[in-house]
């Protein structure tokens, strides 16, 4: 699966498992699970960052998100 850009944001498909009954209830309630997960993760990360007393990311970016040095040199 590859990342997709929409509305100026890059989205990365993610697979996760939840209890089947929870999924059914969420769908029946009309809950957008992707948006709900994104909002919950953003809120949790803000909470963690606030506890640390800074707005720094909780970890360093993975090597996959950083361009290779050769790619930068050719730009």
PDB file of N, CA and C in Angstrom:
ATOM      1  N   UNK A   1       0.842  -1.184   0.000  1.00  0.00           N
ATOM      2  CA  UNK A   1       0.000   0.000   0.000  1.00  0.00           C
ATOM      3  C   UNK A   1       0.883   1.241   0.000  1.00  0.00           C
ATOM      4  N   UNK A   2       0.458   2.231  -0.751  1.00  0.00           N
ATOM      5  CA  UNK A   2       1.265   3.434  -0.821  1.00  0.00           C
ATOM      6  C   UNK A   2       0.501   4.615  -0.232  1.00  0.00           C
ATOM      7  N   UNK A   3       1.250   5.621   0.168  1.00  0.00           N
ATOM      8  CA  UNK A   3       0.647   6.819   0.734  1.00  0.00           C
ATOM      9  C   UNK A   3      -0.158   7.546  -0.331  1.00  0.00           C
ATOM     10  N   UNK A   4      -1.174   8.269   0.107  1.00  0.00           N
ATOM     11  CA  UNK A   4      -2.006   9.053  -0.794  1.00  0.00           C
ATOM     12  C   UNK A   4      -2.099  10.473  -0.263  1.00  0.00           C
ATOM     13  N   UNK A   5      -2.091  11.439  -1.180  1.00  0.00           N
ATOM     14  CA  UNK A   5      -2.221  12.836  -0.799  1.00  0.00           C
ATOM     15  C   UNK A   5      -3.613  13.302  -1.190  1.00  0.00           C
ATOM     16  N   UNK A   6      -4.272  13.967  -0.236  1.00  0.00           N
ATOM     17  CA  UNK A   6      -5.613  14.474  -0.467  1.00  0.00           C
ATOM     18  C   UNK A   6      -5.793  15.723   0.388  1.00  0.00           C
ATOM     19  N   UNK A   7      -6.198  16.801  -0.241  1.00  0.00           N
ATOM     20  CA  UNK A   7      -6.434  18.034   0.491  1.00  0.00           C
ATOM     21  C   UNK A   7      -5.195  18.582   1.178  1.00  0.00           C
ATOM     22  N   UNK A   8      -4.030  18.362   0.572  1.00  0.00           N
ATOM     23  CA  UNK A   8      -2.790  18.873   1.147  1.00  0.00           C
ATOM     24  C   UNK A   8      -2.208  18.012   2.257  1.00  0.00           C
ATOM     25  N   UNK A   9      -2.850  16.911   2.591  1.00  0.00           N
ATOM     26  CA  UNK A   9      -2.354  15.999   3.622  1.00  0.00           C
ATOM     27  C   UNK A   9      -1.959  14.684   2.973  1.00  0.00           C
ATOM     28  N   UNK A  10      -0.937  14.048   3.511  1.00  0.00           N
ATOM     29  CA  UNK A  10      -0.536  12.728   3.038  1.00  0.00           C
ATOM     30  C   UNK A  10      -1.075  11.694   4.010  1.00  0.00           C
ATOM     31  N   UNK A  11      -1.791  10.727   3.479  1.00  0.00           N
ATOM     32  CA  UNK A  11      -2.395   9.668   4.277  1.00  0.00           C
ATOM     33  C   UNK A  11      -1.692   8.353   3.992  1.00  0.00           C
ATOM     34  N   UNK A  12      -1.514   7.563   5.034  1.00  0.00           N
ATOM     35  CA  UNK A  12      -0.873   6.262   4.909  1.00  0.00           C
ATOM     36  C   UNK A  12      -1.856   5.189   5.361  1.00  0.00           C
ATOM     37  N   UNK A  13      -2.206   4.261   4.476  1.00  0.00           N
ATOM     38  CA  UNK A  13      -3.123   3.191   4.879  1.00  0.00           C
ATOM     39  C   UNK A  13      -2.548   2.400   6.053  1.00  0.00           C
ATOM     40  N   UNK A  14      -3.408   2.084   7.008  1.00  0.00           N
ATOM     41  CA  UNK A  14      -2.991   1.365   8.202  1.00  0.00           C
ATOM     42  C   UNK A  14      -4.002   0.268   8.493  1.00  0.00           C
ATOM     43  N   UNK A  15      -3.520  -0.880   8.825  1.00  0.00           N
ATOM     44  CA  UNK A  15      -4.392  -2.000   9.154  1.00  0.00           C
ATOM     45  C   UNK A  15      -4.321  -2.236  10.665  1.00  0.00           C
ATOM     46  N   UNK A  16      -5.482  -2.344  11.287  1.00  0.00           N
ATOM     47  CA  UNK A  16      -5.505  -2.660  12.709  1.00  0.00           C
ATOM     48  C   UNK A  16      -6.689  -3.560  12.981  1.00  0.00           C
ATOM     49  N   UNK A  17      -6.685  -4.178  14.129  1.00  0.00           N
ATOM     50  CA  UNK A  17      -7.761  -5.090  14.484  1.00  0.00           C
ATOM     51  C   UNK A  17      -8.485  -4.574  15.708  1.00  0.00           C
ATOM     52  N   UNK A  18      -9.818  -4.583  15.641  1.00  0.00           N
ATOM     53  CA  UNK A  18     -10.647  -4.214  16.781  1.00  0.00           C
ATOM     54  C   UNK A  18     -11.698  -5.296  16.970  1.00  0.00           C
ATOM     55  N   UNK A  19     -12.310  -5.310  18.120  1.00  0.00           N
ATOM     56  CA  UNK A  19     -13.378  -6.251  18.404  1.00  0.00           C
ATOM     57  C   UNK A  19     -14.492  -6.081  17.375  1.00  0.00           C
ATOM     58  N   UNK A  20     -14.965  -7.185  16.819  1.00  0.00           N
ATOM     59  CA  UNK A  20     -15.982  -7.145  15.754  1.00  0.00           C
ATOM     60  C   UNK A  20     -17.237  -6.406  16.192  1.00  0.00           C
ATOM     61  N   UNK A  21     -17.674  -6.605  17.427  1.00  0.00           N
ATOM     62  CA  UNK A  21     -18.893  -5.938  17.882  1.00  0.00           C
ATOM     63  C   UNK A  21     -18.692  -4.429  17.991  1.00  0.00           C
ATOM     64  N   UNK A  22     -17.482  -4.009  18.318  1.00  0.00           N
ATOM     65  CA  UNK A  22     -17.183  -2.579  18.384  1.00  0.00           C
ATOM     66  C   UNK A  22     -17.267  -1.958  16.996  1.00  0.00           C
ATOM     67  N   UNK A  23     -16.766  -2.674  16.008  1.00  0.00           N
ATOM     68  CA  UNK A  23     -16.841  -2.190  14.626  1.00  0.00           C
ATOM     69  C   UNK A  23     -18.294  -2.067  14.174  1.00  0.00           C
ATOM     70  N   UNK A  24     -19.090  -3.077  14.461  1.00  0.00           N
ATOM     71  CA  UNK A  24     -20.499  -3.055  14.070  1.00  0.00           C
ATOM     72  C   UNK A  24     -21.212  -1.880  14.723  1.00  0.00           C
ATOM     73  N   UNK A  25     -21.004  -1.693  16.016  1.00  0.00           N
ATOM     74  CA  UNK A  25     -21.656  -0.583  16.734  1.00  0.00           C
ATOM     75  C   UNK A  25     -21.227   0.769  16.190  1.00  0.00           C
ATOM     76  N   UNK A  26     -19.940   0.912  15.875  1.00  0.00           N
ATOM     77  CA  UNK A  26     -19.441   2.184  15.334  1.00  0.00           C
ATOM     78  C   UNK A  26     -20.060   2.463  13.968  1.00  0.00           C
ATOM     79  N   UNK A  27     -20.111   1.453  13.120  1.00  0.00           N
ATOM     80  CA  UNK A  27     -20.715   1.615  11.790  1.00  0.00           C
ATOM     81  C   UNK A  27     -22.192   1.975  11.916  1.00  0.00           C
ATOM     82  N   UNK A  28     -22.906   1.282  12.802  1.00  0.00           N
ATOM     83  CA  UNK A  28     -24.335   1.559  13.001  1.00  0.00           C
ATOM     84  C   UNK A  28     -24.565   2.977  13.500  1.00  0.00           C
ATOM     85  N   UNK A  29     -23.628   3.490  14.276  1.00  0.00           N
ATOM     86  CA  UNK A  29     -23.743   4.849  14.815  1.00  0.00           C
ATOM     87  C   UNK A  29     -23.276   5.899  13.815  1.00  0.00           C
ATOM     88  N   UNK A  30     -22.740   5.445  12.676  1.00  0.00           N
ATOM     89  CA  UNK A  30     -22.278   6.380  11.651  1.00  0.00           C
ATOM     90  C   UNK A  30     -20.947   7.041  11.977  1.00  0.00           C
ATOM     91  N   UNK A  31     -20.172   6.386  12.803  1.00  0.00           N
ATOM     92  CA  UNK A  31     -18.869   6.938  13.200  1.00  0.00           C
ATOM     93  C   UNK A  31     -17.847   6.704  12.094  1.00  0.00           C
ATOM     94  N   UNK A  32     -17.139   7.767  11.719  1.00  0.00           N
ATOM     95  CA  UNK A  32     -16.035   7.661  10.763  1.00  0.00           C
ATOM     96  C   UNK A  32     -14.828   7.184  11.573  1.00  0.00           C
ATOM     97  N   UNK A  33     -14.497   5.906  11.440  1.00  0.00           N
ATOM     98  CA  UNK A  33     -13.445   5.337  12.287  1.00  0.00           C
ATOM     99  C   UNK A  33     -12.069   5.914  11.986  1.00  0.00           C
ATOM    100  N   UNK A  34     -11.778   6.212  10.726  1.00  0.00           N
ATOM    101  CA  UNK A  34     -10.478   6.807  10.396  1.00  0.00           C
ATOM    102  C   UNK A  34     -10.326   8.165  11.060  1.00  0.00           C
ATOM    103  N   UNK A  35     -11.350   8.989  10.946  1.00  0.00           N
ATOM    104  CA  UNK A  35     -11.290  10.330  11.541  1.00  0.00           C
ATOM    105  C   UNK A  35     -11.222  10.240  13.061  1.00  0.00           C
ATOM    106  N   UNK A  36     -12.013   9.321  13.643  1.00  0.00           N
ATOM    107  CA  UNK A  36     -12.029   9.173  15.092  1.00  0.00           C
ATOM    108  C   UNK A  36     -10.671   8.724  15.610  1.00  0.00           C
ATOM    109  N   UNK A  37     -10.047   7.771  14.918  1.00  0.00           N
ATOM    110  CA  UNK A  37      -8.717   7.315  15.323  1.00  0.00           C
ATOM    111  C   UNK A  37      -7.704   8.445  15.190  1.00  0.00           C
ATOM    112  N   UNK A  38      -7.740   9.173  14.076  1.00  0.00           N
ATOM    113  CA  UNK A  38      -6.808  10.281  13.869  1.00  0.00           C
ATOM    114  C   UNK A  38      -6.968  11.318  14.989  1.00  0.00           C
ATOM    115  N   UNK A  39      -8.208  11.709  15.283  1.00  0.00           N
ATOM    116  CA  UNK A  39      -8.454  12.704  16.335  1.00  0.00           C
ATOM    117  C   UNK A  39      -7.972  12.212  17.695  1.00  0.00           C
ATOM    118  N   UNK A  40      -8.238  10.932  17.991  1.00  0.00           N
ATOM    119  CA  UNK A  40      -7.815  10.371  19.275  1.00  0.00           C
ATOM    120  C   UNK A  40      -6.291  10.303  19.379  1.00  0.00           C
ATOM    121  N   UNK A  41      -5.625   9.924  18.293  1.00  0.00           N
ATOM    122  CA  UNK A  41      -4.155   9.873  18.310  1.00  0.00           C
ATOM    123  C   UNK A  41      -3.554  11.262  18.460  1.00  0.00           C
ATOM    124  N   UNK A  42      -4.125  12.242  17.749  1.00  0.00           N
ATOM    125  CA  UNK A  42      -3.620  13.611  17.872  1.00  0.00           C
ATOM    126  C   UNK A  42      -3.802  14.127  19.303  1.00  0.00           C
ATOM    127  N   UNK A  43      -4.958  13.846  19.921  1.00  0.00           N
ATOM    128  CA  UNK A  43      -5.208  14.284  21.296  1.00  0.00           C
ATOM    129  C   UNK A  43      -4.243  13.603  22.268  1.00  0.00           C
ATOM    130  N   UNK A  44      -4.024  12.303  22.095  1.00  0.00           N
ATOM    131  CA  UNK A  44      -3.117  11.569  22.982  1.00  0.00           C
ATOM    132  C   UNK A  44      -1.686  12.062  22.827  1.00  0.00           C
ATOM    133  N   UNK A  45      -1.251  12.305  21.589  1.00  0.00           N
ATOM    134  CA  UNK A  45       0.108  12.813  21.365  1.00  0.00           C
ATOM    135  C   UNK A  45       0.277  14.197  21.972  1.00  0.00           C
ATOM    136  N   UNK A  46      -0.746  15.055  21.849  1.00  0.00           N
ATOM    137  CA  UNK A  46      -0.671  16.393  22.453  1.00  0.00           C
ATOM    138  C   UNK A  46      -0.538  16.273  23.965  1.00  0.00           C
ATOM    139  N   UNK A  47      -1.311  15.360  24.559  1.00  0.00           N
ATOM    140  CA  UNK A  47      -1.247  15.126  26.000  1.00  0.00           C
ATOM    141  C   UNK A  47       0.165  14.715  26.421  1.00  0.00           C
ATOM    142  N   UNK A  48       0.753  13.786  25.688  1.00  0.00           N
ATOM    143  CA  UNK A  48       2.108  13.312  26.002  1.00  0.00           C
ATOM    144  C   UNK A  48       3.119  14.437  25.834  1.00  0.00           C
ATOM    145  N   UNK A  49       2.998  15.179  24.732  1.00  0.00           N
ATOM    146  CA  UNK A  49       3.936  16.282  24.480  1.00  0.00           C
ATOM    147  C   UNK A  49       3.804  17.377  25.532  1.00  0.00           C
ATOM    148  N   UNK A  50       2.569  17.675  25.960  1.00  0.00           N
ATOM    149  CA  UNK A  50       2.354  18.678  27.003  1.00  0.00           C
ATOM    150  C   UNK A  50       2.959  18.236  28.331  1.00  0.00           C
ATOM    151  N   UNK A  51       2.852  16.941  28.640  1.00  0.00           N
ATOM    152  CA  UNK A  51       3.451  16.410  29.865  1.00  0.00           C
ATOM    153  C   UNK A  51       4.959  16.570  29.850  1.00  0.00           C
ATOM    154  N   UNK A  52       5.563  16.476  28.686  1.00  0.00           N
ATOM    155  CA  UNK A  52       7.015  16.626  28.558  1.00  0.00           C
ATOM    156  C   UNK A  52       7.422  18.091  28.593  1.00  0.00           C
ATOM    157  N   UNK A  53       6.441  18.976  28.497  1.00  0.00           N
ATOM    158  CA  UNK A  53       6.733  20.404  28.570  1.00  0.00           C
ATOM    159  C   UNK A  53       7.274  20.979  27.279  1.00  0.00           C
ATOM    160  N   UNK A  54       6.985  20.335  26.179  1.00  0.00           N
ATOM    161  CA  UNK A  54       7.436  20.850  24.903  1.00  0.00           C
ATOM    162  C   UNK A  54       6.514  20.358  23.808  1.00  0.00           C
ATOM    163  N   UNK A  55       6.687  20.903  22.631  1.00  0.00           N
ATOM    164  CA  UNK A  55       5.911  20.455  21.480  1.00  0.00           C
ATOM    165  C   UNK A  55       6.742  19.591  20.552  1.00  0.00           C
ATOM    166  N   UNK A  56       7.815  19.040  21.084  1.00  0.00           N
ATOM    167  CA  UNK A  56       8.683  18.187  20.278  1.00  0.00           C
ATOM    168  C   UNK A  56       7.972  16.882  19.982  1.00  0.00           C
ATOM    169  N   UNK A  57       8.293  16.277  18.850  1.00  0.00           N
ATOM    170  CA  UNK A  57       7.701  14.971  18.553  1.00  0.00           C
ATOM    171  C   UNK A  57       8.061  13.960  19.627  1.00  0.00           C
ATOM    172  N   UNK A  58       7.232  12.937  19.773  1.00  0.00           N
ATOM    173  CA  UNK A  58       7.478  11.931  20.799  1.00  0.00           C
ATOM    174  C   UNK A  58       8.634  11.015  20.448  1.00  0.00           C
ATOM    175  N   UNK A  59       9.029  10.997  19.187  1.00  0.00           N
ATOM    176  CA  UNK A  59      10.178  10.196  18.776  1.00  0.00           C
ATOM    177  C   UNK A  59      10.769  10.805  17.523  1.00  0.00           C
ATOM    178  N   UNK A  60      11.944  10.345  17.168  1.00  0.00           N
ATOM    179  CA  UNK A  60      12.572  10.820  15.952  1.00  0.00           C
ATOM    180  C   UNK A  60      11.882  10.210  14.750  1.00  0.00           C
ATOM    181  N   UNK A  61      11.830  10.919  13.621  1.00  0.00           N
ATOM    182  CA  UNK A  61      11.227  10.331  12.423  1.00  0.00           C
ATOM    183  C   UNK A  61      11.971   9.067  12.019  1.00  0.00           C
ATOM    184  N   UNK A  62      11.235   8.141  11.450  1.00  0.00           N
ATOM    185  CA  UNK A  62      11.886   6.913  10.996  1.00  0.00           C
ATOM    186  C   UNK A  62      12.756   7.227   9.793  1.00  0.00           C
ATOM    187  N   UNK A  63      13.678   6.349   9.506  1.00  0.00           N
ATOM    188  CA  UNK A  63      14.581   6.549   8.367  1.00  0.00           C
ATOM    189  C   UNK A  63      13.793   6.575   7.068  1.00  0.00           C
ATOM    190  N   UNK A  64      12.637   5.909   7.031  1.00  0.00           N
ATOM    191  CA  UNK A  64      11.833   5.847   5.820  1.00  0.00           C
ATOM    192  C   UNK A  64      11.261   7.209   5.435  1.00  0.00           C
ATOM    193  N   UNK A  65      11.044   8.091   6.400  1.00  0.00           N
ATOM    194  CA  UNK A  65      10.449   9.391   6.094  1.00  0.00           C
ATOM    195  C   UNK A  65      11.484  10.432   5.711  1.00  0.00           C
ATOM    196  N   UNK A  66      12.759  10.118   5.871  1.00  0.00           N
ATOM    197  CA  UNK A  66      13.817  11.059   5.534  1.00  0.00           C
ATOM    198  C   UNK A  66      14.371  10.730   4.160  1.00  0.00           C
ATOM    199  N   UNK A  67      14.533  11.752   3.293  1.00  0.00           N
ATOM    200  CA  UNK A  67      15.073  11.468   1.959  1.00  0.00           C
ATOM    201  C   UNK A  67      16.507  10.960   2.046  1.00  0.00           C
ATOM    202  N   UNK A  68      16.842  10.117   1.119  1.00  0.00           N
ATOM    203  CA  UNK A  68      18.197   9.589   1.051  1.00  0.00           C
ATOM    204  C   UNK A  68      19.144  10.722   0.680  1.00  0.00           C
ATOM    205  N   UNK A  69      20.370  10.738   1.199  1.00  0.00           N
ATOM    206  CA  UNK A  69      21.317  11.815   0.895  1.00  0.00           C
ATOM    207  C   UNK A  69      21.527  11.994  -0.613  1.00  0.00           C
ATOM    208  N   UNK A  70      21.564  10.909  -1.373  1.00  0.00           N
ATOM    209  CA  UNK A  70      21.756  11.019  -2.824  1.00  0.00           C
ATOM    210  C   UNK A  70      20.589  11.736  -3.472  1.00  0.00           C
ATOM    211  N   UNK A  71      19.378  11.527  -2.972  1.00  0.00           N
ATOM    212  CA  UNK A  71      18.197  12.170  -3.522  1.00  0.00           C
ATOM    213  C   UNK A  71      18.246  13.673  -3.273  1.00  0.00           C
ATOM    214  N   UNK A  72      18.760  14.081  -2.114  1.00  0.00           N
ATOM    215  CA  UNK A  72      18.857  15.502  -1.802  1.00  0.00           C
ATOM    216  C   UNK A  72      19.879  16.176  -2.709  1.00  0.00           C
ATOM    217  N   UNK A  73      20.974  15.512  -2.971  1.00  0.00           N
ATOM    218  CA  UNK A  73      22.048  16.092  -3.778  1.00  0.00           C
ATOM    219  C   UNK A  73      21.601  16.319  -5.223  1.00  0.00           C
ATOM    220  N   UNK A  74      20.665  15.500  -5.716  1.00  0.00           N
ATOM    221  CA  UNK A  74      20.246  15.624  -7.105  1.00  0.00           C
ATOM    222  C   UNK A  74      19.154  16.675  -7.297  1.00  0.00           C
ATOM    223  N   UNK A  75      18.645  17.239  -6.224  1.00  0.00           N
ATOM    224  CA  UNK A  75      17.585  18.245  -6.336  1.00  0.00           C
ATOM    225  C   UNK A  75      18.096  19.587  -6.736  1.00  0.00           C
TER     226      UNK A  75
END
